[in-house]
Amino acid sequence: MALATSVYAAVDRDAIIERIKPHGNICVEGDETCGTGAPAVAASAGTVRSGEEVYNRFCTACHATGLLESPKFGSGAMSARADEKGLDGLLASAISGINAMPPKGTCNDCADEELEAAIQYMIDND
Ligand code: HEC
């Protein structure tokens, strides 16, 4: 009887260890040592469009070809204006519109940071 009791005790101990061990691992984004499942969800909300997305959807209509004498994509014209006015200056005129350039470049629901990213995208590819 004494033997049987200790066998049960050993089984119970394993069961208890199984029961109290941590239920999950906390995965911190970027930690490659804990890769058991889907990647961690990025902390930032995914609603901000990239400069490339905004450019391709809205700005390309004019800037791809230099329509209406807009600074043509890839020609160096936007970079030249950036040197002259700074990114803040370009952003200000993109928001308000300037001559034939409509306010926000027709991206009416664009946040300032999205417009800025689109301008930066044009400068980076100039
Ligand atoms: C309907 C045509 C059109 C669209 C669409 C358009 N632009 Fe323009 N953009 C222009 C024209 C024309 C100019 C030149 C204005 C001038 O200096 O006379 C210009 C100039 C600019 C400038 C330079 C402003 C300055 O101060 O020199 C920026 C920055 C700019 N556009 C950003 C954008 C962005 C970002 C988008 C998309 C979200 C966009 N544009 C969409 C026509 C357009």
Short mmCIF file of N, CA, C and O and ligand atoms in Angstrom, two decimals:
data_model
loop_
_atom_site.label_atom_id
_atom_site.label_comp_id
_atom_site.label_asym_id
_atom_site.label_seq_id
_atom_site.Cartn_x
_atom_site.Cartn_y
_atom_site.Cartn_z
N MET A 1 0.83 -1.21 0.00
CA MET A 1 0.00 0.00 0.00
C MET A 1 0.86 1.26 0.00
O MET A 1 0.61 2.19 -0.72
N ALA A 2 1.95 1.17 0.79
CA ALA A 2 2.85 2.31 0.84
C ALA A 2 3.48 2.57 -0.53
O ALA A 2 3.59 3.71 -0.97
N LEU A 3 3.84 1.48 -1.21
CA LEU A 3 4.44 1.61 -2.54
C LEU A 3 3.44 2.26 -3.50
O LEU A 3 3.77 3.19 -4.23
N ALA A 4 2.24 1.77 -3.50
CA ALA A 4 1.22 2.30 -4.39
C ALA A 4 1.02 3.79 -4.14
O ALA A 4 0.92 4.58 -5.08
N THR A 5 1.04 4.21 -2.92
CA THR A 5 0.86 5.64 -2.60
C THR A 5 1.96 6.48 -3.23
O THR A 5 1.70 7.52 -3.82
N SER A 6 3.21 6.00 -3.14
CA SER A 6 4.28 6.83 -3.68
C SER A 6 4.23 6.88 -5.21
O SER A 6 4.59 7.88 -5.81
N VAL A 7 3.79 5.79 -5.83
CA VAL A 7 3.63 5.82 -7.29
C VAL A 7 2.60 6.88 -7.67
O VAL A 7 2.81 7.71 -8.54
N TYR A 8 1.50 6.88 -6.98
CA TYR A 8 0.47 7.89 -7.28
C TYR A 8 0.99 9.30 -7.03
O TYR A 8 0.72 10.22 -7.79
N ALA A 9 1.81 9.41 -5.95
CA ALA A 9 2.35 10.73 -5.63
C ALA A 9 3.23 11.23 -6.77
O ALA A 9 3.16 12.39 -7.16
N ALA A 10 4.04 10.31 -7.34
CA ALA A 10 4.92 10.71 -8.45
C ALA A 10 4.10 11.14 -9.65
O ALA A 10 4.39 12.15 -10.29
N VAL A 11 3.06 10.40 -9.95
CA VAL A 11 2.19 10.74 -11.08
C VAL A 11 1.56 12.11 -10.85
O VAL A 11 1.56 12.97 -11.71
N ASP A 12 1.10 12.30 -9.63
CA ASP A 12 0.46 13.58 -9.32
C ASP A 12 1.42 14.75 -9.49
O ASP A 12 1.05 15.81 -9.98
N ARG A 13 2.66 14.53 -9.09
CA ARG A 13 3.63 15.63 -9.20
C ARG A 13 3.80 16.03 -10.68
O ARG A 13 3.80 17.20 -11.03
N ASP A 14 3.91 15.04 -11.55
CA ASP A 14 4.03 15.36 -12.98
C ASP A 14 2.81 16.11 -13.49
O ASP A 14 2.92 17.07 -14.26
N ALA A 15 1.66 15.63 -13.01
CA ALA A 15 0.42 16.28 -13.46
C ALA A 15 0.39 17.74 -13.00
O ALA A 15 -0.03 18.63 -13.73
N ILE A 16 0.87 17.93 -11.77
CA ILE A 16 0.86 19.30 -11.24
C ILE A 16 1.83 20.19 -12.01
O ILE A 16 1.49 21.31 -12.41
N ILE A 17 3.02 19.66 -12.30
CA ILE A 17 3.99 20.46 -13.05
C ILE A 17 3.41 20.81 -14.42
O ILE A 17 3.51 21.94 -14.89
N GLU A 18 2.77 19.81 -15.01
CA GLU A 18 2.14 20.05 -16.32
C GLU A 18 1.08 21.16 -16.20
O GLU A 18 0.98 22.04 -17.05
N ARG A 19 0.34 21.12 -15.09
CA ARG A 19 -0.76 22.06 -14.93
C ARG A 19 -0.28 23.48 -14.63
O ARG A 19 -0.90 24.45 -15.06
N ILE A 20 0.83 23.61 -13.92
CA ILE A 20 1.24 24.96 -13.51
C ILE A 20 2.28 25.60 -14.42
O ILE A 20 2.66 26.74 -14.23
N LYS A 21 2.74 24.85 -15.43
CA LYS A 21 3.75 25.48 -16.29
C LYS A 21 3.09 26.62 -17.10
O LYS A 21 1.87 26.62 -17.30
N PRO A 22 3.87 27.55 -17.58
CA PRO A 22 3.27 28.70 -18.29
C PRO A 22 2.45 28.23 -19.49
O PRO A 22 2.81 27.28 -20.17
N HIS A 23 1.36 28.89 -19.70
CA HIS A 23 0.46 28.49 -20.78
C HIS A 23 0.88 28.99 -22.14
O HIS A 23 0.47 28.48 -23.16
N GLY A 24 1.66 30.00 -22.19
CA GLY A 24 2.05 30.52 -23.50
C GLY A 24 3.34 31.28 -23.38
O GLY A 24 3.82 31.54 -22.28
N ASN A 25 3.91 31.61 -24.49
CA ASN A 25 5.11 32.44 -24.48
C ASN A 25 4.74 33.81 -25.01
O ASN A 25 3.97 33.92 -25.95
N ILE A 26 5.29 34.80 -24.38
CA ILE A 26 5.05 36.15 -24.89
C ILE A 26 6.09 36.43 -25.96
O ILE A 26 7.28 36.29 -25.73
N CYS A 27 5.61 36.73 -27.14
CA CYS A 27 6.51 37.00 -28.26
C CYS A 27 6.63 38.49 -28.45
O CYS A 27 5.64 39.18 -28.66
N VAL A 28 7.83 38.99 -28.39
CA VAL A 28 8.05 40.40 -28.67
C VAL A 28 8.41 40.51 -30.15
O VAL A 28 9.21 39.73 -30.65
N GLU A 29 7.77 41.45 -30.82
CA GLU A 29 8.02 41.62 -32.24
C GLU A 29 9.51 41.80 -32.49
O GLU A 29 10.18 42.57 -31.80
N GLY A 30 10.03 41.06 -33.46
CA GLY A 30 11.44 41.18 -33.79
C GLY A 30 12.30 40.14 -33.09
O GLY A 30 13.45 39.94 -33.46
N ASP A 31 11.74 39.45 -32.10
CA ASP A 31 12.48 38.40 -31.41
C ASP A 31 12.38 37.13 -32.23
O ASP A 31 11.34 36.49 -32.27
N GLU A 32 13.45 36.75 -32.90
CA GLU A 32 13.39 35.62 -33.80
C GLU A 32 13.51 34.28 -33.08
O GLU A 32 13.38 33.23 -33.68
N THR A 33 13.78 34.33 -31.77
CA THR A 33 13.94 33.07 -31.05
C THR A 33 12.59 32.47 -30.67
O THR A 33 12.53 31.33 -30.27
N CYS A 34 11.50 33.19 -30.80
CA CYS A 34 10.22 32.59 -30.46
C CYS A 34 9.33 32.59 -31.69
O CYS A 34 8.46 33.41 -31.87
N GLY A 35 9.57 31.64 -32.55
CA GLY A 35 8.82 31.61 -33.79
C GLY A 35 7.94 30.40 -33.90
O GLY A 35 8.13 29.55 -34.76
N THR A 36 6.96 30.26 -33.03
CA THR A 36 6.12 29.06 -33.08
C THR A 36 4.85 29.28 -33.87
O THR A 36 4.18 28.34 -34.21
N GLY A 37 4.52 30.48 -34.18
CA GLY A 37 3.24 30.68 -34.86
C GLY A 37 3.30 31.85 -35.81
O GLY A 37 4.34 32.14 -36.41
N ALA A 38 2.18 32.49 -35.97
CA ALA A 38 2.11 33.63 -36.87
C ALA A 38 2.97 34.77 -36.31
O ALA A 38 3.18 34.85 -35.10
N PRO A 39 3.50 35.59 -37.17
CA PRO A 39 4.30 36.70 -36.68
C PRO A 39 3.47 37.64 -35.80
O PRO A 39 2.27 37.75 -35.99
N ALA A 40 4.14 38.23 -34.85
CA ALA A 40 3.44 39.16 -33.97
C ALA A 40 2.86 40.31 -34.80
O ALA A 40 3.42 40.72 -35.80
N VAL A 41 1.73 40.77 -34.38
CA VAL A 41 1.09 41.88 -35.09
C VAL A 41 1.88 43.16 -34.80
O VAL A 41 2.28 43.40 -33.67
N ALA A 42 2.14 43.91 -35.82
CA ALA A 42 2.89 45.15 -35.64
C ALA A 42 2.12 46.07 -34.70
O ALA A 42 0.90 46.09 -34.69
N ALA A 43 2.88 46.81 -33.92
CA ALA A 43 2.24 47.65 -32.92
C ALA A 43 1.47 48.81 -33.54
O ALA A 43 0.46 49.24 -33.03
N SER A 44 1.94 49.31 -34.67
CA SER A 44 1.28 50.47 -35.24
C SER A 44 0.05 50.05 -36.04
O SER A 44 0.01 48.97 -36.60
N ALA A 45 -0.93 50.90 -36.09
CA ALA A 45 -2.12 50.61 -36.86
C ALA A 45 -1.75 50.58 -38.34
O ALA A 45 -0.90 51.32 -38.78
N GLY A 46 -2.37 49.72 -39.08
CA GLY A 46 -1.97 49.54 -40.47
C GLY A 46 -2.71 50.42 -41.44
O GLY A 46 -2.83 50.10 -42.60
N THR A 47 -3.20 51.56 -41.00
CA THR A 47 -4.04 52.36 -41.86
C THR A 47 -3.29 53.45 -42.62
O THR A 47 -3.84 54.04 -43.52
N VAL A 48 -2.07 53.73 -42.24
CA VAL A 48 -1.30 54.77 -42.92
C VAL A 48 -0.72 54.19 -44.20
O VAL A 48 -0.01 53.20 -44.16
N ARG A 49 -1.05 54.83 -45.34
CA ARG A 49 -0.53 54.34 -46.61
C ARG A 49 0.90 54.79 -46.81
O ARG A 49 1.29 55.85 -46.34
N SER A 50 1.65 53.99 -47.51
CA SER A 50 3.05 54.35 -47.77
C SER A 50 3.09 55.44 -48.83
O SER A 50 2.13 55.66 -49.57
N GLY A 51 4.24 56.11 -48.91
CA GLY A 51 4.42 57.13 -49.93
C GLY A 51 4.24 56.57 -51.33
O GLY A 51 3.66 57.21 -52.19
N GLU A 52 4.72 55.36 -51.53
CA GLU A 52 4.60 54.73 -52.84
C GLU A 52 3.13 54.48 -53.20
O GLU A 52 2.71 54.74 -54.33
N GLU A 53 2.36 54.01 -52.22
CA GLU A 53 0.94 53.74 -52.47
C GLU A 53 0.20 55.03 -52.83
O GLU A 53 -0.59 55.07 -53.77
N VAL A 54 0.46 56.08 -52.04
CA VAL A 54 -0.22 57.35 -52.29
C VAL A 54 0.19 57.89 -53.66
O VAL A 54 -0.65 58.31 -54.46
N TYR A 55 1.48 57.85 -53.93
CA TYR A 55 1.96 58.36 -55.23
C TYR A 55 1.29 57.62 -56.38
O TYR A 55 0.76 58.23 -57.30
N ASN A 56 1.30 56.30 -56.30
CA ASN A 56 0.76 55.50 -57.42
C ASN A 56 -0.73 55.69 -57.62
O ASN A 56 -1.23 55.58 -58.73
N ARG A 57 -1.41 56.00 -56.55
CA ARG A 57 -2.87 56.15 -56.67
C ARG A 57 -3.26 57.56 -57.08
O ARG A 57 -4.18 57.74 -57.86
N PHE A 58 -2.58 58.56 -56.55
CA PHE A 58 -3.06 59.94 -56.75
C PHE A 58 -2.10 60.83 -57.55
O PHE A 58 -2.52 61.58 -58.39
N CYS A 59 -0.84 60.78 -57.22
CA CYS A 59 0.09 61.78 -57.72
C CYS A 59 0.57 61.44 -59.13
O CYS A 59 0.94 62.32 -59.91
N THR A 60 0.57 60.15 -59.44
CA THR A 60 1.11 59.70 -60.72
C THR A 60 0.36 60.30 -61.90
O THR A 60 0.95 60.52 -62.96
N ALA A 61 -0.91 60.62 -61.71
CA ALA A 61 -1.73 61.16 -62.81
C ALA A 61 -1.04 62.34 -63.48
O ALA A 61 -1.08 62.47 -64.69
N CYS A 62 -0.43 63.18 -62.69
CA CYS A 62 0.26 64.34 -63.26
C CYS A 62 1.78 64.17 -63.21
O CYS A 62 2.47 64.47 -64.19
N HIS A 63 2.26 63.72 -62.08
CA HIS A 63 3.71 63.76 -61.88
C HIS A 63 4.47 62.72 -62.70
O HIS A 63 5.66 62.90 -62.96
N ALA A 64 3.81 61.65 -63.13
CA ALA A 64 4.52 60.63 -63.92
C ALA A 64 5.02 61.22 -65.24
O ALA A 64 6.10 60.88 -65.71
N THR A 65 4.22 62.11 -65.82
CA THR A 65 4.57 62.64 -67.14
C THR A 65 4.92 64.13 -67.11
O THR A 65 5.27 64.69 -68.13
N GLY A 66 4.78 64.74 -65.94
CA GLY A 66 5.01 66.18 -65.87
C GLY A 66 3.84 66.97 -66.42
O GLY A 66 3.99 68.11 -66.86
N LEU A 67 2.66 66.36 -66.38
CA LEU A 67 1.44 67.01 -66.88
C LEU A 67 1.23 68.36 -66.20
O LEU A 67 1.48 68.50 -65.00
N LEU A 68 0.76 69.33 -66.93
CA LEU A 68 0.48 70.67 -66.43
C LEU A 68 1.74 71.33 -65.85
O LEU A 68 1.67 72.16 -64.96
N GLU A 69 2.87 70.88 -66.34
CA GLU A 69 4.16 71.39 -65.87
C GLU A 69 4.45 71.07 -64.42
O GLU A 69 5.09 71.83 -63.71
N SER A 70 3.96 69.93 -63.99
CA SER A 70 4.30 69.47 -62.65
C SER A 70 5.72 68.89 -62.68
O SER A 70 6.18 68.46 -63.74
N PRO A 71 6.41 68.95 -61.53
CA PRO A 71 7.74 68.34 -61.48
C PRO A 71 7.63 66.87 -61.86
O PRO A 71 6.94 66.11 -61.21
N LYS A 72 8.29 66.48 -62.93
CA LYS A 72 8.16 65.13 -63.48
C LYS A 72 8.92 64.12 -62.65
O LYS A 72 10.08 64.35 -62.29
N PHE A 73 8.25 63.00 -62.39
CA PHE A 73 8.84 61.91 -61.61
C PHE A 73 10.14 61.44 -62.25
O PHE A 73 10.19 61.17 -63.45
N GLY A 74 11.18 61.35 -61.46
CA GLY A 74 12.44 60.80 -61.96
C GLY A 74 13.28 61.77 -62.76
O GLY A 74 14.33 61.39 -63.28
N SER A 75 12.85 63.02 -62.87
CA SER A 75 13.59 63.97 -63.71
C SER A 75 14.54 64.84 -62.90
O SER A 75 15.32 65.61 -63.45
N GLY A 76 14.42 64.73 -61.58
CA GLY A 76 15.24 65.59 -60.73
C GLY A 76 14.53 66.88 -60.34
O GLY A 76 15.02 67.64 -59.50
N ALA A 77 13.37 67.14 -60.96
CA ALA A 77 12.68 68.40 -60.72
C ALA A 77 12.17 68.53 -59.28
O ALA A 77 12.22 69.60 -58.68
N MET A 78 11.67 67.43 -58.72
CA MET A 78 11.14 67.51 -57.35
C MET A 78 12.29 67.69 -56.36
O MET A 78 12.16 68.44 -55.40
N SER A 79 13.40 67.01 -56.63
CA SER A 79 14.56 67.17 -55.74
C SER A 79 15.06 68.61 -55.77
O SER A 79 15.45 69.16 -54.74
N ALA A 80 15.05 69.20 -56.96
CA ALA A 80 15.50 70.59 -57.07
C ALA A 80 14.60 71.50 -56.24
O ALA A 80 15.09 72.40 -55.54
N ARG A 81 13.30 71.25 -56.30
CA ARG A 81 12.39 72.06 -55.48
C ARG A 81 12.60 71.80 -53.99
O ARG A 81 12.48 72.72 -53.18
N ALA A 82 12.90 70.55 -53.66
CA ALA A 82 13.15 70.23 -52.26
C ALA A 82 14.38 70.97 -51.75
O ALA A 82 14.40 71.47 -50.62
N ASP A 83 15.40 71.08 -52.59
CA ASP A 83 16.60 71.81 -52.19
C ASP A 83 16.27 73.28 -51.93
O ASP A 83 16.80 73.91 -51.04
N GLU A 84 15.36 73.77 -52.76
CA GLU A 84 15.00 75.19 -52.68
C GLU A 84 14.07 75.49 -51.50
O GLU A 84 14.29 76.44 -50.76
N LYS A 85 13.04 74.66 -51.35
CA LYS A 85 11.98 74.98 -50.37
C LYS A 85 12.00 74.13 -49.12
O LYS A 85 11.30 74.44 -48.16
N GLY A 86 12.74 73.03 -49.15
CA GLY A 86 12.72 72.11 -48.02
C GLY A 86 11.47 71.25 -48.06
O GLY A 86 10.48 71.62 -48.69
N LEU A 87 11.53 70.13 -47.37
CA LEU A 87 10.39 69.22 -47.37
C LEU A 87 9.15 69.89 -46.78
O LEU A 87 8.04 69.72 -47.27
N ASP A 88 9.35 70.70 -45.74
CA ASP A 88 8.21 71.38 -45.11
C ASP A 88 7.54 72.33 -46.09
O ASP A 88 6.31 72.44 -46.12
N GLY A 89 8.34 73.02 -46.88
CA GLY A 89 7.80 73.96 -47.86
C GLY A 89 6.99 73.23 -48.92
O GLY A 89 5.90 73.67 -49.31
N LEU A 90 7.53 72.10 -49.39
CA LEU A 90 6.82 71.32 -50.40
C LEU A 90 5.52 70.75 -49.82
O LEU A 90 4.49 70.75 -50.49
N LEU A 91 5.60 70.31 -48.58
CA LEU A 91 4.40 69.74 -47.95
C LEU A 91 3.33 70.82 -47.82
O LEU A 91 2.16 70.57 -48.11
N ALA A 92 3.74 72.01 -47.42
CA ALA A 92 2.78 73.10 -47.26
C ALA A 92 2.07 73.38 -48.58
O ALA A 92 0.83 73.52 -48.62
N SER A 93 2.81 73.44 -49.70
CA SER A 93 2.13 73.74 -50.96
C SER A 93 1.34 72.54 -51.47
O SER A 93 0.33 72.70 -52.14
N ALA A 94 1.78 71.32 -51.12
CA ALA A 94 0.99 70.14 -51.52
C ALA A 94 -0.35 70.13 -50.78
O ALA A 94 -1.37 69.76 -51.36
N ILE A 95 -0.35 70.54 -49.53
CA ILE A 95 -1.60 70.56 -48.75
C ILE A 95 -2.55 71.61 -49.31
O ILE A 95 -3.73 71.35 -49.53
N SER A 96 -2.03 72.80 -49.55
CA SER A 96 -2.92 73.90 -49.97
C SER A 96 -3.18 73.89 -51.47
O SER A 96 -4.17 74.44 -51.94
N GLY A 97 -2.29 73.22 -52.22
CA GLY A 97 -2.36 73.32 -53.67
C GLY A 97 -1.53 74.50 -54.13
O GLY A 97 -1.29 75.44 -53.35
N ILE A 98 -1.03 74.43 -55.34
CA ILE A 98 -0.21 75.52 -55.86
C ILE A 98 -0.41 75.57 -57.37
O ILE A 98 -0.20 74.57 -58.07
N ASN A 99 -0.88 76.69 -57.87
CA ASN A 99 -1.18 76.86 -59.30
C ASN A 99 -2.06 75.72 -59.81
O ASN A 99 -3.14 75.50 -59.28
N ALA A 100 -1.58 74.94 -60.80
CA ALA A 100 -2.41 73.87 -61.36
C ALA A 100 -2.43 72.62 -60.48
O ALA A 100 -3.13 71.65 -60.78
N MET A 101 -1.66 72.62 -59.42
CA MET A 101 -1.64 71.46 -58.51
C MET A 101 -2.80 71.59 -57.53
O MET A 101 -2.88 72.56 -56.78
N PRO A 102 -3.75 70.65 -57.58
CA PRO A 102 -4.91 70.74 -56.69
C PRO A 102 -4.54 70.48 -55.23
O PRO A 102 -3.54 69.79 -54.98
N PRO A 103 -5.32 71.01 -54.30
CA PRO A 103 -5.04 70.76 -52.88
C PRO A 103 -4.90 69.26 -52.61
O PRO A 103 -5.70 68.47 -53.12
N LYS A 104 -3.90 68.92 -51.86
CA LYS A 104 -3.60 67.52 -51.49
C LYS A 104 -3.41 66.62 -52.71
O LYS A 104 -3.51 65.40 -52.60
N GLY A 105 -3.17 67.23 -53.88
CA GLY A 105 -2.92 66.42 -55.06
C GLY A 105 -4.05 65.45 -55.36
O GLY A 105 -3.81 64.37 -55.88
N THR A 106 -5.27 65.84 -55.01
CA THR A 106 -6.52 65.07 -55.16
C THR A 106 -6.69 63.95 -54.12
O THR A 106 -7.69 63.25 -54.13
N CYS A 107 -5.73 63.77 -53.25
CA CYS A 107 -5.89 62.75 -52.20
C CYS A 107 -6.52 63.44 -50.99
O CYS A 107 -5.85 63.79 -50.02
N ASN A 108 -7.84 63.62 -51.09
CA ASN A 108 -8.51 64.45 -50.08
C ASN A 108 -8.51 63.84 -48.69
O ASN A 108 -8.58 64.56 -47.70
N ASP A 109 -8.45 62.51 -48.62
CA ASP A 109 -8.44 61.90 -47.30
C ASP A 109 -7.03 61.58 -46.82
O ASP A 109 -6.83 60.85 -45.85
N CYS A 110 -6.04 62.13 -47.51
CA CYS A 110 -4.65 61.90 -47.11
C CYS A 110 -4.32 62.68 -45.83
O CYS A 110 -4.60 63.88 -45.74
N ALA A 111 -3.70 62.00 -44.89
CA ALA A 111 -3.13 62.69 -43.73
C ALA A 111 -1.86 63.41 -44.19
O ALA A 111 -1.25 63.03 -45.20
N ASP A 112 -1.47 64.43 -43.45
CA ASP A 112 -0.26 65.17 -43.81
C ASP A 112 0.94 64.23 -43.95
O ASP A 112 1.76 64.38 -44.85
N GLU A 113 1.00 63.26 -43.03
CA GLU A 113 2.16 62.36 -43.08
C GLU A 113 2.15 61.48 -44.33
O GLU A 113 3.20 61.08 -44.82
N GLU A 114 0.96 61.20 -44.86
CA GLU A 114 0.88 60.41 -46.09
C GLU A 114 1.33 61.25 -47.29
O GLU A 114 2.03 60.76 -48.18
N LEU A 115 0.94 62.51 -47.30
CA LEU A 115 1.39 63.41 -48.37
C LEU A 115 2.91 63.57 -48.29
O LEU A 115 3.61 63.53 -49.30
N GLU A 116 3.39 63.74 -47.08
CA GLU A 116 4.84 63.91 -46.90
C GLU A 116 5.58 62.67 -47.41
O GLU A 116 6.60 62.77 -48.08
N ALA A 117 5.02 61.49 -47.09
CA ALA A 117 5.65 60.24 -47.53
C ALA A 117 5.66 60.15 -49.06
O ALA A 117 6.63 59.68 -49.66
N ALA A 118 4.57 60.62 -49.69
CA ALA A 118 4.50 60.59 -51.15
C ALA A 118 5.54 61.53 -51.76
O ALA A 118 6.19 61.20 -52.75
N ILE A 119 5.70 62.69 -51.15
CA ILE A 119 6.70 63.65 -51.64
C ILE A 119 8.10 63.05 -51.46
O ILE A 119 8.94 63.10 -52.36
N GLN A 120 8.30 62.46 -50.29
CA GLN A 120 9.61 61.84 -50.02
C GLN A 120 9.88 60.73 -51.04
O GLN A 120 11.00 60.57 -51.51
N TYR A 121 8.83 59.99 -51.38
CA TYR A 121 8.98 58.91 -52.37
C TYR A 121 9.41 59.48 -53.72
O TYR A 121 10.28 58.93 -54.40
N MET A 122 8.81 60.61 -54.10
CA MET A 122 9.19 61.24 -55.38
C MET A 122 10.64 61.73 -55.32
O MET A 122 11.40 61.56 -56.28
N ILE A 123 11.01 62.30 -54.19
CA ILE A 123 12.38 62.80 -54.06
C ILE A 123 13.37 61.63 -54.09
O ILE A 123 14.40 61.68 -54.79
N ASP A 124 13.04 60.57 -53.40
CA ASP A 124 13.94 59.41 -53.33
C ASP A 124 14.14 58.77 -54.71
O ASP A 124 15.15 58.12 -54.94
N ASN A 125 13.15 58.93 -55.57
CA ASN A 125 13.24 58.29 -56.89
C ASN A 125 13.54 59.29 -58.00
O ASN A 125 13.37 58.98 -59.19
N ASP A 126 13.95 60.47 -57.61
CA ASP A 126 14.19 61.52 -58.61
C ASP A 126 15.55 61.34 -59.28
O ASP A 126 16.47 60.83 -58.69
C1 HEC B 1 -3.81 67.35 -61.35
C2 HEC B 1 -2.37 67.19 -61.45
C3 HEC B 1 -1.58 66.92 -60.19
C4 HEC B 1 -1.76 65.91 -59.28
C5 HEC B 1 -2.80 64.80 -59.30
C6 HEC B 1 -0.72 66.08 -58.31
N1 HEC B 1 0.06 67.16 -58.59
FE1 HEC B 1 1.62 67.84 -57.52
N2 HEC B 1 1.89 69.35 -58.87
C7 HEC B 1 1.14 69.55 -59.99
C8 HEC B 1 1.62 70.71 -60.69
C9 HEC B 1 1.06 71.27 -61.97
C10 HEC B 1 2.70 71.21 -59.93
C11 HEC B 1 3.54 72.45 -60.23
C12 HEC B 1 2.87 73.64 -59.58
C13 HEC B 1 3.67 74.91 -59.79
O1 HEC B 1 4.70 75.03 -59.11
O2 HEC B 1 3.27 75.72 -60.60
C14 HEC B 1 2.84 70.32 -58.79
C15 HEC B 1 3.79 70.49 -57.81
C16 HEC B 1 3.91 69.68 -56.72
C17 HEC B 1 4.87 69.88 -55.66
C18 HEC B 1 5.87 71.00 -55.56
C19 HEC B 1 5.27 72.14 -54.82
C20 HEC B 1 6.18 73.31 -54.66
O3 HEC B 1 6.03 74.04 -53.65
O4 HEC B 1 7.05 73.53 -55.50
C21 HEC B 1 4.67 68.88 -54.76
C22 HEC B 1 5.43 68.68 -53.47
C23 HEC B 1 3.61 68.06 -55.26
N3 HEC B 1 3.16 68.56 -56.44
C24 HEC B 1 3.15 66.94 -54.60
C25 HEC B 1 2.10 66.16 -55.07
C26 HEC B 1 1.61 65.02 -54.38
C27 HEC B 1 2.18 64.48 -53.09
C28 HEC B 1 0.59 64.52 -55.12
C29 HEC B 1 -0.27 63.31 -54.83
C30 HEC B 1 -0.83 63.19 -53.51
C31 HEC B 1 0.42 65.40 -56.26
N4 HEC B 1 1.37 66.37 -56.19
C32 HEC B 1 -0.55 65.23 -57.23
C33 HEC B 1 0.08 68.78 -60.41
C34 HEC B 1 -0.43 67.69 -59.76
#
